[in-house]
């Protein structure tokens, strides 16, 4: 059970599925409404455009 | 853990490793199980990680967990973000692991399994892991600056410019050689070509799913993607037996066209459409396949059929690549032991995400040990094959001819045996029309993987499935690298040209984007095309250049690391990066020298040029060329390759010379020279440094 929980957590973190929840949690402290998930994910992937990451050989 | 228990455990690890090494090194003639290779590797890694990497982190670099990392100081929730060490390890490993450590060891198997095993393990411990960790550390202390920026700021503008040109040129050769591996694996293979082609609509669907249908649900989309991918592999076999087969049976030249067009389109499309979903797919396939293979080797425990040291290691006349053991086995293995390219990742996004300084050990050194383990697996896969089959697959087509009979005769001339019937049967077992002269390493690895995995999962009936699974696995992340690499090359080009003419530097200006993308694609496309049409065999000609390029980039990274150690007043520890640097420079410059000046036309590019140009002037045709046009191709290719080999070496020598001046100044100066390190800020984060949590620092998944 513990292993499964860890695996689920790991996959969600590794793939960035959990990024939005973290953003919302961080936002709660500041007040105001957080971005919708759709907008958040769009912004996140568009930011990748500007900083290309090399994949190795 | 009590001290006694720790001593007992580490002694046991050391003894297991030592026994495994003994078995590998001392057996002659008797059969050796591949499990010994795995044991020697794991035992050595454990000792090196526990003791050597800790010494480097604590004593040499002086990591300080009270100091805030850039991820903590500059946290913006986007690129700077403190990330759990295990998650970051996954990101970093996915970025560094590619086709290199799979392909290089397969080719190096021509020298026997022992030289490769020794270098992959010793090299990663003393050079590769050290480079990755140290560059990661220095970049982290400089807010994640890139290798080029660090060379410019800490060594000087001349070295910086040379490093920049070197990185760009090296990137082009890297992309061309990787693309060549894919072309050689897919040529005249409708099954392989179909399943790889299907990855494009699968990735587009995932991209659409993540953008429009269910934004951000990556895990979910990846599961769907992997399922579709497996379906595509199975469907490949139906396509092969159907009327559609002709459509997917492509010549190498046609595949070059497809790859160039794909490379251009993929690199100008938005990241979310193709690159990002492909990246997820290849990461999952990578981790899954490597895990499966490790399991397969341990469960099936295949016997190594390769010799420990072949005669080609001594006479340098091997058909796969020419040249003696020193320096060419090191050049060929490249990525699995020491990879200059990792310095670009270690000074890219990873340093911006580290929570605690001490975690560089797990991520930098540990990540590279894992990559080395992948290389060991590849060497196992190549070494469990019958040597006759290995040479029939890896010698150039010019030598083997095109029929099973001619290949069998050619292999016999090399001193190995495989009957024409066995060759035909081996091709039939993986349902390919022919496996003769399938150079590039990928098909050989795929046959090895299918041998190992079918012994554990599915039996002989599954051989063809596992073969195409392995081809898909390699081609998938080579294509991701081609896309990502074209983008990085374009970015560098835009950045540089932007200094001369402003608009081209703007990333959002489409014509500039298209033009610079086209330049990068055409540059690697040229070498790819030349490689495919080279009568001497593209892999034979270009792979050494790829290895030299990669190892020279490592020389730049290690030069920077050594300079920084000396500049920070740690001259007495400079050997930690200085010794691998000296070795790497000796290996690489010897190889460059031989490739440029050697009088043997099999090795020296210019000697080869002279031989073929002389014959061409006299109107003669020299084998393996078959007509005057092919003679002209050889002359052009050897000229270009020779000039390139010389250029790489000169650029790196400029960086080293510039750094040497700085080092001498640093040693002579009474005051330490100024460093461009970011200022010290107290850290507020508490997190463990190792893989496992200890009770006092315990953190749990949040």
XYZ file of C-alpha atoms in Angstrom:
759
model
C 0.000 0.000 0.000
C 2.767 2.365 0.981
C 4.667 1.439 -2.185
C 1.612 2.088 -4.347
C 1.066 5.449 -2.701
C 4.673 6.350 -3.341
C 4.432 5.240 -6.980
C 1.319 7.319 -7.557
C 2.938 10.342 -5.958
C 6.120 9.789 -7.973
C 4.396 9.482 -11.348
C 2.238 12.547 -10.685
C 5.273 14.574 -9.672
C 7.519 13.325 -12.482
C 4.974 14.039 -15.180
C 3.990 17.404 -13.752
C 0.378 16.311 -13.190
C 0.665 17.650 -9.647
C 2.048 21.052 -10.675
C -1.363 22.737 -10.820
C -2.409 21.643 -7.330
C 0.856 22.951 -5.989
C 0.277 26.246 -7.757
C -3.213 26.558 -6.296
C -1.902 25.771 -2.800
C 0.863 28.344 -3.163
C -1.696 30.836 -4.442
C -4.011 30.443 -1.456
C -1.554 32.345 0.691
C -1.631 35.374 -1.608
C -5.402 35.790 -1.964
C -7.113 36.489 -5.320
C -8.344 33.824 -7.738
C -5.832 31.406 -9.193
C -5.696 30.748 -12.947
C -7.897 27.986 -14.332
C -6.153 24.694 -14.947
C -6.449 25.166 -18.703
C -4.774 28.572 -18.594
C -2.133 27.388 -16.175
C -1.142 24.395 -18.299
C -1.078 26.517 -21.472
C 1.197 29.031 -19.860
C 3.434 26.262 -18.595
C 3.852 24.595 -21.969
C 4.287 27.919 -23.771
C 7.121 28.794 -21.396
C 8.909 25.636 -22.492
C 8.958 27.106 -25.987
C 11.300 29.872 -24.929
C 13.828 27.628 -23.173
C 14.563 24.579 -25.307
C 15.965 21.680 -23.314
C 18.480 19.431 -24.921
C 17.906 15.701 -24.886
C 21.049 13.747 -24.760
C 22.642 11.287 -27.053
C 23.210 1.865 11.443
C 25.893 0.628 13.742
C 29.454 0.996 12.585
C 30.129 -2.743 12.618
C 27.090 -3.502 10.506
C 28.093 -0.862 7.994
C 31.597 -2.304 7.725
C 30.236 -5.835 7.220
C 27.807 -4.741 4.512
C 30.361 -2.705 2.581
C 32.934 -5.467 2.823
C 30.399 -7.906 1.354
C 29.651 -5.506 -1.509
C 33.364 -5.070 -2.187
C 34.008 -8.823 -2.178
C 31.080 -9.552 -4.517
C 32.330 -6.926 -6.953
C 35.900 -8.187 -6.753
C 34.882 -11.806 -7.362
C 32.797 -10.742 -10.380
C 35.747 -8.808 -11.805
C 37.964 -11.831 -11.233
C 35.602 -14.133 -13.137
C 35.334 -11.708 -16.067
C 39.034 -11.030 -16.314
C 40.374 -14.532 -15.781
C 38.037 -16.803 -17.737
C 39.408 -17.840 -21.080
C 37.575 -20.318 -23.235
C 34.975 -21.364 -20.662
C 31.488 -19.865 -20.780
C 30.851 -16.808 -18.642
C 27.384 -15.739 -17.534
C 26.307 -12.144 -18.209
C 25.272 -11.949 -14.553
C 28.957 -11.484 -13.658
C 29.069 -8.338 -15.730
C 26.053 -6.979 -13.888
C 27.570 -7.928 -10.510
C 30.929 -6.315 -11.304
C 29.135 -3.148 -12.369
C 26.749 -2.887 -9.412
C 29.439 -3.708 -6.843
C 31.785 -1.087 -8.254
C 29.050 1.542 -8.507
C 28.007 1.022 -4.890
C 31.542 1.453 -3.581
C 32.222 4.464 -5.802
C 28.963 6.150 -4.857
C 29.350 5.539 -1.138
C 32.978 6.618 -0.863
C 34.325 8.530 -3.872
C 31.302 10.687 -4.644
C 30.974 11.567 -0.960
C 34.610 12.584 -0.826
C 34.155 14.819 -3.890
C 30.950 16.397 -2.591
C 32.159 17.037 0.941
C 35.880 17.589 0.710
C 36.569 18.739 -2.833
C 33.507 20.844 -3.593
C 32.435 21.597 -0.049
C 28.683 21.378 -0.524
C 26.876 23.378 2.110
C 23.273 22.617 2.991
C 22.962 25.831 4.974
C 23.348 27.727 1.716
C 20.155 28.341 -0.280
C 20.178 26.916 -3.805
C 19.005 29.025 -6.770
C 15.770 27.002 -6.752
C 15.048 28.345 -3.264
C 16.310 31.911 -3.741
C 14.807 32.528 -7.175
C 11.741 30.265 -6.879
C 9.271 31.452 -9.527
C 7.252 28.266 -9.799
C 8.368 27.859 -13.408
C 12.000 27.124 -14.193
C 13.385 27.849 -10.726
C 11.582 25.538 -8.349
C 12.825 23.389 -5.472
C 12.038 19.855 -6.609
C 12.054 16.620 -4.641
C 15.430 14.926 -5.197
C 13.888 11.663 -6.416
C 11.679 13.472 -8.920
C 14.602 15.577 -10.114
C 16.688 12.421 -10.460
C 13.989 11.111 -12.814
C 13.977 14.343 -14.851
C 17.744 14.482 -15.034
C 18.104 10.834 -15.996
C 15.434 11.137 -18.686
C 17.352 14.074 -20.130
C 20.800 12.467 -20.148
C 19.879 8.941 -21.221
C 19.528 8.447 -24.938
C 20.676 6.246 -27.763
C 24.401 6.880 -27.218
C 25.011 4.467 -24.323
C 22.985 1.844 -26.192
C 24.719 2.133 -29.533
C 28.354 2.820 -28.533
C 28.909 -0.352 -26.457
C 27.330 -2.483 -29.204
C 29.906 -1.227 -31.696
C 32.710 -1.509 -29.143
C 31.828 -5.190 -28.690
C 34.044 -5.791 -31.737
C 37.003 -5.465 -29.343
C 35.536 -8.107 -26.992
C 33.436 -7.644 -23.885
C 36.280 -6.998 -21.443
C 37.741 -3.677 -22.705
C 34.232 -2.231 -22.939
C 33.202 -3.431 -19.485
C 36.347 -2.025 -17.884
C 36.035 1.375 -19.505
C 32.283 1.718 -18.943
C 32.729 1.053 -15.213
C 36.088 2.695 -14.498
C 35.279 5.586 -16.810
C 31.984 6.440 -15.148
C 33.480 6.261 -11.653
C 36.530 8.420 -12.298
C 35.400 10.611 -15.197
C 31.737 10.588 -16.264
C 30.095 10.742 -12.851
C 32.647 13.294 -11.674
C 32.058 15.554 -14.672
C 28.281 15.480 -14.342
C 28.316 16.153 -10.607
C 30.992 18.852 -10.645
C 29.471 20.780 -13.560
C 26.098 20.547 -11.832
C 27.651 21.974 -8.681
C 29.376 24.892 -10.411
C 26.296 25.756 -12.452
C 24.126 25.564 -9.320
C 26.461 28.012 -7.576
C 25.989 30.354 -10.565
C 22.191 30.352 -10.728
C 22.071 27.656 -13.412
C 24.334 29.308 -15.993
C 25.064 27.282 -19.129
C 28.412 25.693 -19.933
C 29.128 28.290 -22.635
C 28.291 31.199 -20.326
C 30.501 29.801 -17.562
C 33.442 29.315 -19.937
C 33.041 32.911 -21.161
C 32.763 34.414 -17.697
C 35.286 32.304 -15.813
C 37.884 31.610 -18.527
C 37.532 34.378 -21.095
C 35.833 35.575 -24.285
C 38.130 33.654 -26.673
C 37.600 30.351 -24.904
C 33.905 31.195 -24.627
C 33.558 31.794 -28.372
C 35.482 28.615 -29.209
C 33.294 26.630 -26.818
C 30.143 28.033 -28.400
C 31.208 27.108 -31.941
C 32.339 23.683 -30.722
C 29.003 22.989 -29.020
C 27.097 23.944 -32.166
C 29.274 21.885 -34.528
C 29.200 18.913 -32.187
C 25.418 19.112 -31.962
C 25.126 18.897 -35.763
C 27.281 15.754 -35.986
C 25.449 14.200 -33.053
C 22.057 14.693 -34.694
C 23.310 13.378 -38.046
C 24.767 10.200 -36.541
C 21.705 9.499 -34.410
C 19.451 10.010 -37.426
C 21.715 7.647 -39.378
C 21.169 4.990 -36.725
C 17.410 5.317 -37.247
C 17.727 5.195 -41.045
C 19.807 2.020 -40.893
C 17.311 0.426 -38.535
C 14.242 1.264 -40.632
C 15.495 0.851 -44.203
C 13.478 -1.799 -46.073
C 11.624 -2.701 -42.861
C 7.891 -2.033 -43.291
C 7.159 -3.250 -39.747
C 9.618 -0.855 -38.114
C 8.807 2.065 -40.408
C 5.069 1.694 -39.847
C 5.296 1.552 -36.060
C 7.653 4.548 -35.914
C 5.433 6.493 -38.315
C 2.485 5.800 -36.007
C 4.260 7.569 -33.142
C 3.535 10.869 -34.917
C -0.306 10.635 -34.861
C -0.120 9.113 -31.350
C 1.934 12.052 -30.099
C -0.349 14.550 -31.871
C -3.372 12.939 -30.215
C -1.716 13.111 -26.792
C -0.788 16.734 -27.424
C -4.398 17.564 -28.290
C -5.655 15.611 -25.265
C -3.369 17.550 -22.923
C -4.030 20.920 -24.489
C -7.756 20.756 -25.089
C -9.490 17.698 -23.642
C -7.930 17.254 -20.211
C -5.214 19.835 -19.630
C -2.318 18.690 -17.487
C -3.403 15.056 -16.994
C -0.059 13.774 -18.222
C -0.047 10.440 -16.411
C -3.418 9.564 -17.916
C -2.413 10.660 -21.438
C 0.854 8.729 -21.171
C -0.941 5.498 -20.268
C -3.160 5.899 -23.339
C -0.101 6.769 -25.431
C 1.928 3.754 -24.328
C -1.042 1.451 -24.985
C -1.404 2.879 -28.500
C 2.347 2.504 -29.002
C 2.226 -1.199 -28.159
C -0.735 -1.541 -30.513
C 1.329 0.165 -33.238
C 4.103 -2.412 -32.766
C 1.641 -5.308 -33.034
C -0.089 -3.674 -36.017
C 3.287 -3.361 -37.749
C 3.296 -7.101 -38.233
C -0.162 -6.993 -39.878
C 0.948 -4.146 -42.150
C 4.021 -6.101 -43.168
C 1.836 -8.939 -44.419
C -0.732 -6.699 -46.100
C -1.014 -4.732 -49.327
C 0.203 -1.651 -47.432
C 3.673 -3.134 -46.999
C 4.994 -1.468 -50.171
C 4.069 1.972 -48.848
C 6.215 1.486 -45.753
C 9.162 -0.213 -47.442
C 11.510 2.713 -47.888
C 15.047 3.047 -49.205
C 17.651 4.731 -46.974
C 17.578 7.772 -49.283
C 13.794 8.096 -48.971
C 14.076 7.811 -45.183
C 16.623 10.652 -45.170
C 14.036 12.796 -46.944
C 11.366 11.831 -44.402
C 13.623 12.562 -41.443
C 14.716 15.952 -42.758
C 11.127 17.015 -43.412
C 10.051 15.619 -40.028
C 12.943 17.373 -38.248
C 11.994 20.713 -39.772
C 8.245 20.437 -39.120
C 8.653 19.087 -35.599
C 11.022 21.868 -34.611
C 8.797 24.708 -35.824
C 5.542 23.320 -34.391
C 4.596 24.437 -30.885
C 6.189 22.318 -28.146
C 2.830 21.070 -26.831
C 1.856 19.486 -30.146
C 4.626 16.992 -30.743
C 7.730 17.436 -28.617
C 6.179 17.377 -25.148
C 4.011 14.269 -25.673
C 6.891 12.459 -27.411
C 9.067 13.291 -24.470
C 6.618 11.660 -22.044
C 6.339 8.581 -24.233
C 10.075 8.141 -24.619
C 10.672 8.614 -20.892
C 8.209 5.865 -20.020
C 9.522 3.535 -22.713
C 13.099 4.200 -21.608
C 12.531 3.433 -17.944
C 10.273 0.473 -18.719
C 12.582 -1.173 -21.242
C 15.722 -0.753 -19.182
C 13.956 -2.238 -16.173
C 12.701 -5.163 -18.268
C 16.134 -5.765 -19.702
C 17.833 -5.770 -16.305
C 15.234 -8.255 -15.108
C 15.727 -10.341 -18.260
C 19.502 -10.525 -17.837
C 19.226 -11.619 -14.228
C 16.447 -14.164 -14.823
C 17.638 -15.599 -18.154
C 21.326 -15.315 -17.151
C 22.490 -15.588 -20.781
C 26.011 -16.772 -21.557
C 28.448 -14.370 -23.208
C 29.383 -15.687 -26.665
C 31.697 -12.813 -27.494
C 35.395 -13.270 -26.724
C 36.842 -11.383 -23.760
C 39.364 -9.613 -25.997
C 39.215 -10.087 -29.768
C 42.162 -9.879 -32.118
C 40.730 -6.633 -33.533
C 41.559 -4.997 -30.199
C 45.209 -5.731 -30.884
C 45.563 -5.269 -34.653
C 43.061 -2.442 -35.159
C 41.634 -4.045 -38.318
C 38.045 -4.455 -37.094
C 35.304 -4.183 -39.731
C 32.860 -2.246 -37.547
C 35.180 0.703 -36.973
C 38.876 0.956 -37.814
C 41.649 1.725 -35.375
C 43.378 0.213 -32.355
C 41.947 -0.277 -28.862
C 43.637 2.905 -27.738
C 42.093 5.349 -28.459
C 39.120 4.015 -30.404
C 37.373 1.847 -27.819
C 37.055 4.942 -25.599
C 35.878 7.103 -28.475
C 33.278 4.537 -29.495
C 31.787 3.875 -26.077
C 31.645 7.578 -25.316
C 28.307 8.283 -23.598
C 28.156 5.250 -21.329
C 31.358 6.190 -19.514
C 31.868 9.911 -20.095
C 29.601 12.152 -22.098
C 30.335 15.796 -22.812
C 26.722 16.318 -23.681
C 25.687 15.744 -20.095
C 27.518 18.927 -19.202
C 24.857 20.777 -21.199
C 22.097 19.146 -19.139
C 23.983 19.573 -15.865
C 24.196 23.286 -16.674
C 20.655 23.510 -18.029
C 17.428 23.039 -16.116
C 18.637 20.590 -13.432
C 20.720 23.105 -11.383
C 17.721 25.423 -11.226
C 15.593 22.813 -9.483
C 17.875 21.395 -6.783
C 16.581 21.731 -3.227
C 19.825 21.158 -1.330
C 23.440 21.393 -2.412
C 24.303 17.914 -1.166
C 21.747 16.405 -3.552
C 24.139 16.915 -6.491
C 25.640 13.603 -5.441
C 22.474 11.599 -6.003
C 21.417 13.495 -9.106
C 24.729 14.165 -10.855
C 26.829 11.175 -9.868
C 23.957 8.754 -9.293
C 22.284 9.710 -12.573
C 25.474 9.014 -14.493
C 26.003 5.656 -12.738
C 22.525 4.672 -13.921
C 23.400 5.678 -17.471
C 26.546 3.586 -17.263
C 24.438 0.636 -16.158
C 22.370 1.074 -19.322
C 25.608 0.884 -21.319
C 26.530 -2.362 -19.539
C 23.133 -3.799 -20.496
C 23.753 -2.855 -24.133
C 27.157 -4.519 -24.043
C 25.549 -7.644 -22.574
C 22.907 -7.651 -25.322
C 25.599 -7.444 -28.029
C 27.856 -9.995 -26.360
C 25.245 -12.748 -26.001
C 24.975 -12.932 -29.810
C 27.034 -15.400 -31.849
C 30.072 -13.439 -33.100
C 29.372 -14.582 -36.673
C 25.913 -13.005 -36.533
C 27.335 -9.875 -34.903
C 29.810 -9.298 -37.744
C 27.253 -10.140 -40.431
C 25.100 -7.342 -39.002
C 27.769 -4.760 -38.253
C 30.380 -4.893 -41.013
C 29.736 -2.403 -43.842
C 27.602 -3.504 -46.812
C 30.551 -2.936 -49.145
C 32.368 -5.774 -47.398
C 29.467 -8.171 -46.875
C 27.680 -7.942 -50.213
C 23.915 -8.300 -50.254
C 23.231 -12.042 -50.153
C 23.399 -14.490 -47.254
C 26.089 -16.434 -49.150
C 28.340 -13.414 -49.745
C 27.918 -12.265 -46.122
C 28.692 -15.738 -44.790
C 31.862 -15.857 -46.921
C 32.919 -12.373 -45.784
C 32.396 -13.267 -42.113
C 34.513 -16.396 -42.651
C 37.317 -14.200 -44.026
C 37.121 -12.215 -40.767
C 37.719 -15.447 -38.869
C 34.175 -16.215 -37.662
C 31.523 -18.592 -38.875
C 27.865 -18.294 -39.688
C 26.162 -20.337 -42.389
C 23.907 -18.666 -44.984
C 21.030 -20.757 -43.583
C 21.616 -19.428 -40.059
C 21.690 -15.868 -41.376
C 18.400 -16.335 -43.199
C 16.906 -18.018 -40.133
C 18.032 -15.174 -37.858
C 16.318 -12.657 -40.148
C 13.198 -14.804 -40.331
C 13.047 -15.123 -36.521
C 12.628 -11.353 -36.194
C 10.527 -11.199 -39.386
C 12.874 -8.941 -41.311
C 13.748 -9.502 -44.974
C 17.469 -9.308 -44.213
C 19.717 -8.433 -41.299
C 22.938 -8.222 -43.294
C 24.953 -5.018 -42.783
C 22.353 -3.517 -40.475
C 25.013 -1.188 -39.086
C 24.542 1.484 -36.473
C 24.133 -0.716 -33.437
C 20.371 -0.378 -33.037
C 19.382 -3.556 -34.962
C 22.109 -5.592 -33.224
C 20.942 -4.351 -29.859
C 17.377 -5.156 -30.842
C 18.321 -8.735 -31.787
C 20.196 -9.070 -28.464
C 17.260 -7.641 -26.500
C 14.816 -9.942 -28.298
C 17.089 -12.917 -27.493
C 17.126 -12.015 -23.776
C 13.506 -10.925 -23.367
C 11.984 -13.761 -25.394
C 13.811 -16.206 -23.108
C 11.860 -14.748 -20.182
C 8.658 -13.417 -21.745
C 6.838 -15.251 -24.502
C 9.430 -17.613 -25.953
C 10.611 -17.845 -29.570
C 7.215 -16.795 -30.934
C 7.749 -13.368 -29.373
C 11.185 -12.738 -30.893
C 9.849 -10.588 -33.712
C 7.694 -8.583 -31.312
C 10.589 -7.875 -28.950
C 12.868 -7.006 -31.861
C 10.468 -4.367 -33.128
C 9.731 -3.241 -29.594
C 13.451 -2.544 -29.155
C 13.707 -0.769 -32.514
C 10.716 1.383 -31.581
C 12.233 2.140 -28.189
C 15.478 3.378 -29.739
C 13.949 5.230 -32.666
C 11.437 6.923 -30.391
C 13.962 8.734 -28.317
C 16.343 9.363 -31.169
C 13.528 11.231 -32.895
C 12.840 13.161 -29.682
C 16.520 14.063 -29.550
C 16.470 15.145 -33.199
C 13.527 17.457 -32.501
C 14.893 18.836 -29.216
C 18.442 19.130 -30.593
C 17.267 21.033 -33.673
C 15.492 23.465 -31.356
C 18.564 23.940 -29.176
C 20.780 24.428 -32.250
C 18.313 26.930 -33.663
C 18.184 28.784 -30.359
C 21.977 29.076 -30.321
C 22.017 30.248 -33.933
C 19.284 32.838 -33.295
C 21.102 34.059 -30.217
C 24.403 34.462 -32.062
C 22.968 35.957 -35.254
C 20.834 38.276 -33.130
C 24.013 40.123 -32.174
C 24.537 40.996 -35.833
C 20.965 41.534 -36.970
C 18.393 42.119 -34.253
C 15.169 40.659 -35.776
C 16.627 37.172 -36.239
C 17.329 37.012 -32.514
C 13.641 37.442 -31.654
C 12.276 34.000 -30.862
C 8.749 34.996 -31.808
C 9.596 36.254 -35.318
C 8.396 33.400 -37.534
C 10.503 33.940 -40.692
C 13.635 34.041 -38.542
C 12.501 30.902 -36.744
C 11.881 29.046 -40.006
C 15.127 30.193 -41.590
C 17.321 29.221 -38.632
C 15.475 25.893 -38.230
C 16.064 25.164 -41.909
C 19.783 25.936 -41.564
C 20.143 23.524 -38.628
C 18.110 20.766 -40.299
C 20.003 21.102 -43.585
C 23.325 21.013 -41.743
C 22.662 17.664 -40.047
C 20.704 16.525 -43.093
C 23.829 16.976 -45.206
C 25.897 14.666 -43.013
C 23.034 12.200 -42.783
C 22.733 12.094 -46.576
C 26.498 11.776 -46.965
C 26.525 8.950 -44.417
C 23.740 7.026 -46.127
C 25.437 7.236 -49.533
C 28.980 6.600 -48.350
C 30.330 3.449 -50.037
C 32.637 2.933 -47.049
C 29.656 2.807 -44.684
C 28.281 5.883 -42.943
C 28.591 4.469 -39.422
C 32.152 3.340 -40.064
C 33.055 6.859 -41.254
C 30.935 9.087 -39.014
C 30.690 7.267 -35.679
C 34.311 8.002 -34.701
C 33.661 11.646 -35.489
C 30.597 11.565 -33.228
C 32.607 9.981 -30.411
C 35.466 12.438 -30.806
C 33.027 15.341 -30.783
C 31.327 14.136 -27.627
C 34.596 13.447 -25.811
C 35.992 16.835 -26.822
C 32.946 18.488 -25.322
C 33.730 16.571 -22.125
C 37.244 18.035 -22.333
C 35.728 21.536 -22.398
C 33.557 20.724 -19.361
C 36.429 19.177 -17.395
C 38.699 22.098 -18.311
C 36.130 24.489 -16.890
C 35.765 22.361 -13.748
C 39.530 22.157 -13.181
C 39.935 25.905 -13.744
C 37.185 26.649 -11.247
C 38.713 24.353 -8.618
C 42.056 26.125 -9.026
C 40.445 29.562 -9.024
C 38.622 28.768 -5.800
C 41.948 27.987 -4.113
C 41.590 24.192 -4.247
C 44.721 23.423 -6.237
C 45.392 20.366 -4.092
C 42.107 18.814 -5.209
C 42.418 19.816 -8.863
C 43.468 16.244 -9.754
C 39.877 15.086 -9.219
C 38.867 16.664 -12.519
C 42.419 17.179 -13.809
C 43.248 13.465 -14.130
C 40.107 12.569 -16.129
C 40.742 15.706 -18.198
C 44.318 14.627 -18.988
C 43.137 11.134 -19.914
C 40.269 12.425 -22.025
C 42.514 14.894 -23.852
C 45.134 12.184 -24.479
C 42.508 9.798 -25.881
C 40.667 12.364 -27.949
C 43.609 14.208 -29.397
C 45.288 10.901 -30.308
C 42.096 9.884 -32.073
C 41.807 13.280 -33.799
C 45.473 13.115 -34.817
C 45.041 9.647 -36.285
C 41.822 10.578 -38.029
C 43.551 13.584 -39.637
C 47.158 12.502 -40.183
C 47.353 8.692 -40.122
C 48.897 7.238 -43.272
C 46.572 4.191 -43.204
C 43.634 5.100 -45.472
C 41.315 2.981 -43.283
C 41.970 5.359 -40.384
C 43.200 8.736 -41.651
C 40.606 10.777 -43.554
C 43.202 12.608 -45.669
C 45.147 9.439 -46.490
C 41.833 7.997 -47.620
C 41.170 11.093 -49.687
C 44.559 10.886 -51.376
C 44.139 7.196 -52.176
C 40.716 7.643 -53.736
C 41.526 10.959 -55.437
C 44.649 9.425 -56.995
C 42.704 6.451 -58.299
C 39.921 8.730 -59.515
C 42.427 10.849 -61.502
C 43.674 7.649 -63.135
C 40.076 6.648 -63.891
C 40.211 3.595 -61.599
C 37.499 2.371 -59.278
C 38.623 1.137 -55.859
C 36.489 -1.304 -53.857
C 34.092 -0.950 -52.085
C 33.166 1.886 -54.491
C 31.480 0.513 -57.571
C 31.708 3.434 -60.022
C 33.345 6.821 -60.533
C 30.456 8.645 -58.880
C 30.961 6.660 -55.693
C 34.678 7.404 -55.933
C 33.858 11.119 -56.003
C 31.535 10.664 -52.997
C 34.364 9.090 -51.006
C 36.740 11.940 -51.900
C 34.232 14.622 -50.854
C 33.205 12.869 -47.633
C 36.711 12.151 -46.438
C 37.708 15.776 -47.090
C 34.746 17.160 -45.140
C 35.178 14.661 -42.280
C 38.918 15.320 -42.042
C 38.436 19.089 -41.914
C 35.762 18.675 -39.259
C 37.946 16.396 -37.098
C 40.738 18.986 -37.263
C 38.343 21.840 -36.497
C 36.947 20.136 -33.356
C 40.433 19.517 -31.998
C 41.610 23.082 -32.685
C 38.555 24.620 -30.999
C 39.054 22.534 -27.882
C 42.783 23.318 -27.796
C 41.886 27.027 -27.855
C 39.621 26.557 -24.798
C 42.318 24.568 -22.961
C 45.047 27.106 -23.763
C 42.867 29.980 -22.618
C 42.066 28.111 -19.404
C 45.737 27.277 -18.801
C 46.565 31.001 -18.813
C 43.843 31.633 -16.231
C 45.062 28.728 -14.059
C 48.664 29.949 -14.074
C 47.461 33.425 -13.141
C 45.354 31.980 -10.324
C 48.257 29.954 -8.939
C 50.674 32.907 -9.078
C 48.286 35.461 -7.659
C 48.443 36.187 -3.917
C 44.764 36.987 -3.752
C 42.248 34.455 -5.076
C 40.907 35.488 -8.511
C 37.297 36.707 -8.468
C 34.619 34.062 -9.068
C 31.190 34.725 -10.542
C 29.481 32.769 -7.808
C 26.046 33.891 -6.606
C 26.030 35.342 -3.068
C 25.480 33.264 0.072
C 21.949 33.251 1.429
C 20.819 31.167 4.392
C 18.541 28.272 3.418
C 15.173 27.675 5.068
C 14.446 24.317 3.410
C 14.929 21.046 5.267
C 15.325 18.023 3.008
C 17.405 14.843 2.991
C 20.402 14.582 0.712
C 20.457 10.860 -0.130
C 18.003 8.624 -1.907
C 16.558 7.173 1.299
C 15.270 9.261 4.130
C 16.900 9.000 7.515
C 14.721 9.386 10.627
C 16.207 12.717 11.726
C 15.656 14.478 8.392
C 12.657 12.406 7.365
C 10.464 13.878 4.676
C 7.466 12.183 3.188
C 5.744 12.519 -0.140
C 3.465 15.515 0.128
